[in-house]
mmCIF file of the C-alpha atoms, coordinates in Angstrom:
data_MODEL
# 
_entry.id   MODEL 
# 
loop_
_atom_site.group_PDB 
_atom_site.id 
_atom_site.type_symbol 
_atom_site.label_atom_id 
_atom_site.label_alt_id 
_atom_site.label_comp_id 
_atom_site.label_asym_id 
_atom_site.label_entity_id 
_atom_site.label_seq_id 
_atom_site.pdbx_PDB_ins_code 
_atom_site.Cartn_x 
_atom_site.Cartn_y 
_atom_site.Cartn_z 
_atom_site.occupancy 
_atom_site.B_iso_or_equiv 
_atom_site.pdbx_formal_charge 
_atom_site.auth_seq_id 
_atom_site.auth_comp_id 
_atom_site.auth_asym_id 
_atom_site.auth_atom_id 
_atom_site.pdbx_PDB_model_num 
ATOM 1   C CA . ALA A 1 1   ? -0.026 -0.021  0.012  1.00 0.00 ? 1   ALA A CA 1 
ATOM 2   C CA . ILE A 1 2   ? 1.179  3.492   -0.774 1.00 0.00 ? 2   ILE A CA 1 
ATOM 3   C CA . ASP A 1 3   ? 0.803  6.207   1.525  1.00 0.00 ? 3   ASP A CA 1 
ATOM 4   C CA . ARG A 1 4   ? 0.020  9.222   -0.689 1.00 0.00 ? 4   ARG A CA 1 
ATOM 5   C CA . ALA A 1 5   ? 0.372  11.713  2.221  1.00 0.00 ? 5   ALA A CA 1 
ATOM 6   C CA . ILE A 1 6   ? 4.082  11.234  2.410  1.00 0.00 ? 6   ILE A CA 1 
ATOM 7   C CA . GLY A 1 7   ? 4.628  10.255  -1.171 1.00 0.00 ? 7   GLY A CA 1 
ATOM 8   C CA . GLY A 1 8   ? 6.006  6.787   -0.883 1.00 0.00 ? 8   GLY A CA 1 
ATOM 9   C CA . ASP A 1 9   ? 5.644  3.216   0.177  1.00 0.00 ? 9   ASP A CA 1 
ATOM 10  C CA . GLU A 1 10  ? 4.712  2.588   3.766  1.00 0.00 ? 10  GLU A CA 1 
ATOM 11  C CA . PRO A 1 11  ? 7.544  0.845   5.596  1.00 0.00 ? 11  PRO A CA 1 
ATOM 12  C CA . LYS A 1 12  ? 7.141  -2.770  6.336  1.00 0.00 ? 12  LYS A CA 1 
ATOM 13  C CA . ILE A 1 13  ? 8.635  -4.391  9.353  1.00 0.00 ? 13  ILE A CA 1 
ATOM 14  C CA . THR A 1 14  ? 9.491  -7.960  8.795  1.00 0.00 ? 14  THR A CA 1 
ATOM 15  C CA . ALA A 1 15  ? 9.249  -10.630 11.453 1.00 0.00 ? 15  ALA A CA 1 
ATOM 16  C CA . GLU A 1 16  ? 12.925 -11.485 11.096 1.00 0.00 ? 16  GLU A CA 1 
ATOM 17  C CA . CYS A 1 17  ? 14.001 -7.815  11.590 1.00 0.00 ? 17  CYS A CA 1 
ATOM 18  C CA . VAL A 1 18  ? 11.909 -7.589  14.777 1.00 0.00 ? 18  VAL A CA 1 
ATOM 19  C CA . LYS A 1 19  ? 13.273 -10.791 15.995 1.00 0.00 ? 19  LYS A CA 1 
ATOM 20  C CA . GLN A 1 20  ? 16.849 -9.725  15.478 1.00 0.00 ? 20  GLN A CA 1 
ATOM 21  C CA . CYS A 1 21  ? 16.106 -6.455  17.265 1.00 0.00 ? 21  CYS A CA 1 
ATOM 22  C CA . GLN A 1 22  ? 14.658 -8.377  20.199 1.00 0.00 ? 22  GLN A CA 1 
ATOM 23  C CA . GLN A 1 23  ? 17.768 -10.650 20.288 1.00 0.00 ? 23  GLN A CA 1 
ATOM 24  C CA . GLN A 1 24  ? 20.094 -7.645  20.511 1.00 0.00 ? 24  GLN A CA 1 
ATOM 25  C CA . LEU A 1 25  ? 18.021 -5.999  23.145 1.00 0.00 ? 25  LEU A CA 1 
ATOM 26  C CA . ALA A 1 26  ? 18.055 -9.207  25.244 1.00 0.00 ? 26  ALA A CA 1 
ATOM 27  C CA . LYS A 1 27  ? 21.784 -9.359  24.808 1.00 0.00 ? 27  LYS A CA 1 
ATOM 28  C CA . LEU A 1 28  ? 22.354 -5.702  25.698 1.00 0.00 ? 28  LEU A CA 1 
ATOM 29  C CA . LEU A 1 29  ? 20.091 -6.230  28.922 1.00 0.00 ? 29  LEU A CA 1 
ATOM 30  C CA . THR A 1 30  ? 21.930 -9.437  29.888 1.00 0.00 ? 30  THR A CA 1 
ATOM 31  C CA . ASN A 1 31  ? 25.215 -7.588  29.598 1.00 0.00 ? 31  ASN A CA 1 
ATOM 32  C CA . ALA A 1 32  ? 24.040 -4.472  31.483 1.00 0.00 ? 32  ALA A CA 1 
ATOM 33  C CA . VAL A 1 33  ? 22.655 -6.460  34.312 1.00 0.00 ? 33  VAL A CA 1 
ATOM 34  C CA . GLY A 1 34  ? 25.856 -8.495  34.555 1.00 0.00 ? 34  GLY A CA 1 
ATOM 35  C CA . ARG A 1 35  ? 28.092 -5.311  34.615 1.00 0.00 ? 35  ARG A CA 1 
ATOM 36  C CA . ALA A 1 36  ? 25.796 -3.825  37.251 1.00 0.00 ? 36  ALA A CA 1 
ATOM 37  C CA . GLN A 1 37  ? 26.061 -6.963  39.352 1.00 0.00 ? 37  GLN A CA 1 
ATOM 38  C CA . THR A 1 38  ? 29.749 -6.922  39.133 1.00 0.00 ? 38  THR A CA 1 
ATOM 39  C CA . THR A 1 39  ? 29.893 -3.348  40.217 1.00 0.00 ? 39  THR A CA 1 
ATOM 40  C CA . PHE A 1 40  ? 27.604 -4.081  43.190 1.00 0.00 ? 40  PHE A CA 1 
ATOM 41  C CA . THR A 1 41  ? 29.738 -7.157  44.196 1.00 0.00 ? 41  THR A CA 1 
ATOM 42  C CA . LYS A 1 42  ? 33.071 -5.160  44.085 1.00 0.00 ? 42  LYS A CA 1 
ATOM 43  C CA . GLU A 1 43  ? 31.899 -1.719  45.377 1.00 0.00 ? 43  GLU A CA 1 
ATOM 44  C CA . PHE A 1 44  ? 28.490 -2.300  47.082 1.00 0.00 ? 44  PHE A CA 1 
ATOM 45  C CA . LEU A 1 45  ? 27.063 0.446   44.819 1.00 0.00 ? 45  LEU A CA 1 
ATOM 46  C CA . GLU A 1 46  ? 24.435 0.668   42.094 1.00 0.00 ? 46  GLU A CA 1 
ATOM 47  C CA . ASP A 1 47  ? 25.847 1.066   38.807 1.00 0.00 ? 47  ASP A CA 1 
ATOM 48  C CA . GLU A 1 48  ? 24.181 4.342   37.394 1.00 0.00 ? 48  GLU A CA 1 
ATOM 49  C CA . ALA A 1 49  ? 25.395 3.882   33.874 1.00 0.00 ? 49  ALA A CA 1 
ATOM 50  C CA . GLN A 1 50  ? 24.275 0.310   33.537 1.00 0.00 ? 50  GLN A CA 1 
ATOM 51  C CA . SER A 1 51  ? 21.058 1.321   35.316 1.00 0.00 ? 51  SER A CA 1 
ATOM 52  C CA . LYS A 1 52  ? 20.223 3.809   32.741 1.00 0.00 ? 52  LYS A CA 1 
ATOM 53  C CA . GLU A 1 53  ? 21.083 1.326   30.091 1.00 0.00 ? 53  GLU A CA 1 
ATOM 54  C CA . CYS A 1 54  ? 18.730 -1.270  31.721 1.00 0.00 ? 54  CYS A CA 1 
ATOM 55  C CA . LYS A 1 55  ? 15.835 1.300   31.871 1.00 0.00 ? 55  LYS A CA 1 
ATOM 56  C CA . SER A 1 56  ? 16.428 2.321   28.243 1.00 0.00 ? 56  SER A CA 1 
ATOM 57  C CA . ILE A 1 57  ? 16.518 -1.348  27.027 1.00 0.00 ? 57  ILE A CA 1 
ATOM 58  C CA . ALA A 1 58  ? 13.228 -1.853  28.964 1.00 0.00 ? 58  ALA A CA 1 
ATOM 59  C CA . LEU A 1 59  ? 11.463 1.137   27.348 1.00 0.00 ? 59  LEU A CA 1 
ATOM 60  C CA . ALA A 1 60  ? 12.748 -0.013  23.930 1.00 0.00 ? 60  ALA A CA 1 
ATOM 61  C CA . THR A 1 61  ? 11.491 -3.550  24.466 1.00 0.00 ? 61  THR A CA 1 
ATOM 62  C CA . ILE A 1 62  ? 8.029  -2.242  25.592 1.00 0.00 ? 62  ILE A CA 1 
ATOM 63  C CA . ALA A 1 63  ? 7.829  -0.171  22.265 1.00 0.00 ? 63  ALA A CA 1 
ATOM 64  C CA . LEU A 1 64  ? 8.781  -3.282  20.314 1.00 0.00 ? 64  LEU A CA 1 
ATOM 65  C CA . TRP A 1 65  ? 6.131  -5.419  22.067 1.00 0.00 ? 65  TRP A CA 1 
ATOM 66  C CA . ARG A 1 66  ? 3.515  -2.709  20.999 1.00 0.00 ? 66  ARG A CA 1 
ATOM 67  C CA . LEU A 1 67  ? 4.072  -3.605  17.493 1.00 0.00 ? 67  LEU A CA 1 
ATOM 68  C CA . GLN A 1 68  ? 0.977  -5.863  17.626 1.00 0.00 ? 68  GLN A CA 1 
ATOM 69  C CA . GLN A 1 69  ? 1.556  -8.016  14.709 1.00 0.00 ? 69  GLN A CA 1 
ATOM 70  C CA . HIS A 1 70  ? 4.896  -8.871  16.126 1.00 0.00 ? 70  HIS A CA 1 
ATOM 71  C CA . SER A 1 71  ? 4.320  -8.775  19.871 1.00 0.00 ? 71  SER A CA 1 
ATOM 72  C CA . VAL A 1 72  ? 4.028  -12.514 20.603 1.00 0.00 ? 72  VAL A CA 1 
ATOM 73  C CA . GLU A 1 73  ? 7.050  -13.334 18.521 1.00 0.00 ? 73  GLU A CA 1 
ATOM 74  C CA . CYS A 1 74  ? 9.197  -10.718 20.299 1.00 0.00 ? 74  CYS A CA 1 
ATOM 75  C CA . LYS A 1 75  ? 8.131  -11.876 23.648 1.00 0.00 ? 75  LYS A CA 1 
ATOM 76  C CA . GLN A 1 76  ? 8.998  -15.478 22.714 1.00 0.00 ? 76  GLN A CA 1 
ATOM 77  C CA . GLU A 1 77  ? 12.382 -14.271 21.524 1.00 0.00 ? 77  GLU A CA 1 
ATOM 78  C CA . MET A 1 78  ? 12.917 -12.364 24.733 1.00 0.00 ? 78  MET A CA 1 
ATOM 79  C CA . ILE A 1 79  ? 12.526 -15.728 26.633 1.00 0.00 ? 79  ILE A CA 1 
ATOM 80  C CA . ASN A 1 80  ? 14.656 -17.580 24.041 1.00 0.00 ? 80  ASN A CA 1 
ATOM 81  C CA . SER A 1 81  ? 17.504 -15.080 24.172 1.00 0.00 ? 81  SER A CA 1 
ATOM 82  C CA . GLY A 1 82  ? 17.643 -14.979 27.931 1.00 0.00 ? 82  GLY A CA 1 
ATOM 83  C CA . GLY A 1 83  ? 16.264 -11.523 28.257 1.00 0.00 ? 83  GLY A CA 1 
ATOM 84  C CA . ILE A 1 84  ? 13.595 -12.401 30.862 1.00 0.00 ? 84  ILE A CA 1 
ATOM 85  C CA . LYS A 1 85  ? 16.085 -14.304 33.022 1.00 0.00 ? 85  LYS A CA 1 
ATOM 86  C CA . ALA A 1 86  ? 18.384 -11.094 32.883 1.00 0.00 ? 86  ALA A CA 1 
ATOM 87  C CA . THR A 1 87  ? 15.267 -9.006  33.776 1.00 0.00 ? 87  THR A CA 1 
ATOM 88  C CA . MET A 1 88  ? 14.597 -11.211 36.752 1.00 0.00 ? 88  MET A CA 1 
ATOM 89  C CA . LYS A 1 89  ? 18.264 -10.972 37.925 1.00 0.00 ? 89  LYS A CA 1 
ATOM 90  C CA . GLY A 1 90  ? 17.978 -7.176  37.454 1.00 0.00 ? 90  GLY A CA 1 
ATOM 91  C CA . MET A 1 91  ? 14.974 -7.117  39.753 1.00 0.00 ? 91  MET A CA 1 
ATOM 92  C CA . LYS A 1 92  ? 16.953 -8.331  42.767 1.00 0.00 ? 92  LYS A CA 1 
ATOM 93  C CA . ASN A 1 93  ? 17.776 -5.681  45.408 1.00 0.00 ? 93  ASN A CA 1 
ATOM 94  C CA . ASP A 1 94  ? 21.466 -6.784  45.278 1.00 0.00 ? 94  ASP A CA 1 
ATOM 95  C CA . SER A 1 95  ? 21.725 -6.594  41.403 1.00 0.00 ? 95  SER A CA 1 
ATOM 96  C CA . GLY A 1 96  ? 23.458 -3.203  41.220 1.00 0.00 ? 96  GLY A CA 1 
ATOM 97  C CA . VAL A 1 97  ? 20.406 -1.906  39.086 1.00 0.00 ? 97  VAL A CA 1 
ATOM 98  C CA . SER A 1 98  ? 18.903 1.257   40.499 1.00 0.00 ? 98  SER A CA 1 
ATOM 99  C CA . ILE A 1 99  ? 15.274 1.361   41.774 1.00 0.00 ? 99  ILE A CA 1 
ATOM 100 C CA . GLN A 1 100 ? 14.287 3.641   38.891 1.00 0.00 ? 100 GLN A CA 1 
ATOM 101 C CA . ALA A 1 101 ? 15.657 1.245   36.349 1.00 0.00 ? 101 ALA A CA 1 
ATOM 102 C CA . ARG A 1 102 ? 13.902 -1.692  38.214 1.00 0.00 ? 102 ARG A CA 1 
ATOM 103 C CA . GLU A 1 103 ? 10.645 0.342   37.862 1.00 0.00 ? 103 GLU A CA 1 
ATOM 104 C CA . GLY A 1 104 ? 11.197 0.212   34.094 1.00 0.00 ? 104 GLY A CA 1 
ATOM 105 C CA . LEU A 1 105 ? 12.015 -3.525  34.211 1.00 0.00 ? 105 LEU A CA 1 
ATOM 106 C CA . ALA A 1 106 ? 8.836  -4.112  36.238 1.00 0.00 ? 106 ALA A CA 1 
ATOM 107 C CA . CYS A 1 107 ? 6.692  -2.208  33.702 1.00 0.00 ? 107 CYS A CA 1 
ATOM 108 C CA . MET A 1 108 ? 8.406  -4.278  31.034 1.00 0.00 ? 108 MET A CA 1 
ATOM 109 C CA . LEU A 1 109 ? 7.424  -7.506  32.869 1.00 0.00 ? 109 LEU A CA 1 
ATOM 110 C CA . SER A 1 110 ? 3.921  -6.205  33.221 1.00 0.00 ? 110 SER A CA 1 
ATOM 111 C CA . CYS A 1 111 ? 3.741  -5.720  29.436 1.00 0.00 ? 111 CYS A CA 1 
ATOM 112 C CA . PHE A 1 112 ? 5.337  -9.078  28.923 1.00 0.00 ? 112 PHE A CA 1 
ATOM 113 C CA . MET A 1 113 ? 2.249  -10.621 30.443 1.00 0.00 ? 113 MET A CA 1 
ATOM 114 C CA . ASP A 1 114 ? -0.248 -8.377  28.550 1.00 0.00 ? 114 ASP A CA 1 
ATOM 115 C CA . ARG A 1 115 ? -2.255 -10.642 26.147 1.00 0.00 ? 115 ARG A CA 1 
ATOM 116 C CA . THR A 1 116 ? 0.198  -13.432 26.540 1.00 0.00 ? 116 THR A CA 1 
ATOM 117 C CA . PRO A 1 117 ? -0.605 -15.019 29.887 1.00 0.00 ? 117 PRO A CA 1 
ATOM 118 C CA . GLU A 1 118 ? 1.212  -18.350 28.875 1.00 0.00 ? 118 GLU A CA 1 
ATOM 119 C CA . ASN A 1 119 ? 4.452  -16.239 29.504 1.00 0.00 ? 119 ASN A CA 1 
ATOM 120 C CA . ALA A 1 120 ? 3.875  -16.859 33.179 1.00 0.00 ? 120 ALA A CA 1 
ATOM 121 C CA . LYS A 1 121 ? 5.984  -20.123 32.829 1.00 0.00 ? 121 LYS A CA 1 
ATOM 122 C CA . ALA A 1 122 ? 8.944  -17.880 31.949 1.00 0.00 ? 122 ALA A CA 1 
ATOM 123 C CA . ILE A 1 123 ? 8.649  -16.015 35.158 1.00 0.00 ? 123 ILE A CA 1 
ATOM 124 C CA . GLY A 1 124 ? 7.834  -19.007 37.293 1.00 0.00 ? 124 GLY A CA 1 
ATOM 125 C CA . ASN A 1 125 ? 7.424  -19.342 41.029 1.00 0.00 ? 125 ASN A CA 1 
ATOM 126 C CA . ASP A 1 126 ? 10.891 -17.967 41.712 1.00 0.00 ? 126 ASP A CA 1 
ATOM 127 C CA . GLY A 1 127 ? 9.934  -14.902 39.853 1.00 0.00 ? 127 GLY A CA 1 
ATOM 128 C CA . ILE A 1 128 ? 6.733  -14.455 41.867 1.00 0.00 ? 128 ILE A CA 1 
ATOM 129 C CA . HIS A 1 129 ? 8.796  -14.564 45.062 1.00 0.00 ? 129 HIS A CA 1 
ATOM 130 C CA . MET A 1 130 ? 11.360 -12.121 43.637 1.00 0.00 ? 130 MET A CA 1 
ATOM 131 C CA . LEU A 1 131 ? 8.652  -9.606  42.910 1.00 0.00 ? 131 LEU A CA 1 
ATOM 132 C CA . LEU A 1 132 ? 6.734  -10.134 46.163 1.00 0.00 ? 132 LEU A CA 1 
ATOM 133 C CA . PRO A 1 133 ? 8.936  -7.848  48.420 1.00 0.00 ? 133 PRO A CA 1 
ATOM 134 C CA . TYR A 1 134 ? 8.062  -4.901  46.210 1.00 0.00 ? 134 TYR A CA 1 
ATOM 135 C CA . LEU A 1 135 ? 4.364  -5.471  47.163 1.00 0.00 ? 135 LEU A CA 1 
ATOM 136 C CA . GLU A 1 136 ? 5.059  -6.162  50.736 1.00 0.00 ? 136 GLU A CA 1 
ATOM 137 C CA . GLN A 1 137 ? 7.182  -2.973  51.039 1.00 0.00 ? 137 GLN A CA 1 
ATOM 138 C CA . GLY A 1 138 ? 4.872  -0.857  49.012 1.00 0.00 ? 138 GLY A CA 1 
ATOM 139 C CA . ALA A 1 139 ? 5.612  2.412   50.803 1.00 0.00 ? 139 ALA A CA 1 
ATOM 140 C CA . ARG A 1 140 ? 9.357  1.960   49.784 1.00 0.00 ? 140 ARG A CA 1 
ATOM 141 C CA . TYR A 1 141 ? 8.473  0.948   46.256 1.00 0.00 ? 141 TYR A CA 1 
ATOM 142 C CA . PRO A 1 142 ? 5.241  2.793   45.188 1.00 0.00 ? 142 PRO A CA 1 
ATOM 143 C CA . LYS A 1 143 ? 5.818  2.769   41.370 1.00 0.00 ? 143 LYS A CA 1 
ATOM 144 C CA . MET A 1 144 ? 6.526  -1.003  41.640 1.00 0.00 ? 144 MET A CA 1 
ATOM 145 C CA . GLN A 1 145 ? 3.075  -1.780  43.144 1.00 0.00 ? 145 GLN A CA 1 
ATOM 146 C CA . GLU A 1 146 ? 1.005  -2.080  40.196 1.00 0.00 ? 146 GLU A CA 1 
ATOM 147 C CA . PRO A 1 147 ? 3.262  -3.795  37.542 1.00 0.00 ? 147 PRO A CA 1 
ATOM 148 C CA . CYS A 1 148 ? 4.408  -6.363  40.174 1.00 0.00 ? 148 CYS A CA 1 
ATOM 149 C CA . LEU A 1 149 ? 0.885  -7.005  41.159 1.00 0.00 ? 149 LEU A CA 1 
ATOM 150 C CA . LEU A 1 150 ? -0.320 -7.499  37.635 1.00 0.00 ? 150 LEU A CA 1 
ATOM 151 C CA . VAL A 1 151 ? 2.551  -9.923  36.945 1.00 0.00 ? 151 VAL A CA 1 
ATOM 152 C CA . ILE A 1 152 ? 2.027  -12.026 40.122 1.00 0.00 ? 152 ILE A CA 1 
ATOM 153 C CA . GLU A 1 153 ? -1.824 -12.142 39.464 1.00 0.00 ? 153 GLU A CA 1 
ATOM 154 C CA . ALA A 1 154 ? -1.322 -13.106 35.870 1.00 0.00 ? 154 ALA A CA 1 
ATOM 155 C CA . CYS A 1 155 ? 1.104  -15.864 36.965 1.00 0.00 ? 155 CYS A CA 1 
ATOM 156 C CA . LEU A 1 156 ? -1.346 -17.169 39.515 1.00 0.00 ? 156 LEU A CA 1 
ATOM 157 C CA . LYS A 1 157 ? -4.134 -17.222 36.917 1.00 0.00 ? 157 LYS A CA 1 
ATOM 158 C CA . GLU A 1 158 ? -1.980 -19.497 34.830 1.00 0.00 ? 158 GLU A CA 1 
ATOM 159 C CA . SER A 1 159 ? -1.959 -22.153 37.709 1.00 0.00 ? 159 SER A CA 1 
ATOM 160 C CA . LEU A 1 160 ? 1.416  -21.488 38.979 1.00 0.00 ? 160 LEU A CA 1 
ATOM 161 C CA . SER A 1 161 ? 1.396  -22.613 42.607 1.00 0.00 ? 161 SER A CA 1 
ATOM 162 C CA . PRO A 1 162 ? 4.269  -21.053 44.572 1.00 0.00 ? 162 PRO A CA 1 
ATOM 163 C CA . PRO A 1 163 ? 4.862  -22.288 48.059 1.00 0.00 ? 163 PRO A CA 1 
ATOM 164 C CA . ASN A 1 164 ? 3.420  -20.189 50.928 1.00 0.00 ? 164 ASN A CA 1 
ATOM 165 C CA . MET A 1 165 ? 0.259  -19.549 48.860 1.00 0.00 ? 165 MET A CA 1 
ATOM 166 C CA . GLU A 1 166 ? -1.743 -18.408 51.900 1.00 0.00 ? 166 GLU A CA 1 
ATOM 167 C CA . SER A 1 167 ? 0.872  -15.776 52.800 1.00 0.00 ? 167 SER A CA 1 
ATOM 168 C CA . LEU A 1 168 ? 1.063  -14.720 49.153 1.00 0.00 ? 168 LEU A CA 1 
ATOM 169 C CA . GLN A 1 169 ? -2.783 -14.241 49.043 1.00 0.00 ? 169 GLN A CA 1 
ATOM 170 C CA . LYS A 1 170 ? -2.736 -12.017 52.020 1.00 0.00 ? 170 LYS A CA 1 
ATOM 171 C CA . THR A 1 171 ? 0.033  -9.811  50.626 1.00 0.00 ? 171 THR A CA 1 
ATOM 172 C CA . LEU A 1 172 ? -2.012 -9.603  47.394 1.00 0.00 ? 172 LEU A CA 1 
ATOM 173 C CA . GLU A 1 173 ? -5.126 -8.534  49.182 1.00 0.00 ? 173 GLU A CA 1 
ATOM 174 C CA . LYS A 1 174 ? -3.298 -5.656  51.060 1.00 0.00 ? 174 LYS A CA 1 
ATOM 175 C CA . SER A 1 175 ? -1.730 -4.648  47.650 1.00 0.00 ? 175 SER A CA 1 
ATOM 176 C CA . ARG A 1 176 ? -5.009 -4.213  45.799 1.00 0.00 ? 176 ARG A CA 1 
# 
């Protein structure tokens, strides 16, 4: 189709192009989280440069997932490329990733679950328990409440059964 308003062909984004972009974003995120962890291990400090990179990658990934005709493939590629594992590592308090960057990662995880609830398996029970402190300490992490709650609830709807379910349910009720 030709867009007469701009005088040329409409750009077409191929599935392969989007897949490669997602692979590169996952690789960049894995590297940034790894470098932030190294900084934290050596210096007991958050790595601001790597944190900014993590947040930028999260925002770029969210934008990529909003390409509706490619969203499911991109999310699957994020799993396959290790990006979700890197995200979960970056969500840890001792990751070296700043809280502002973790807020971006939490939003990315929330978008990861949007319209693809089967992705709960990639987060798993360990991921639920990793996100739970952000709900339990809501006053400390106010911007994390909603995205973490959405991710945890989506995981539970997909029949993941983490240990301590009773305690988890109480925390979820308080967070709603």
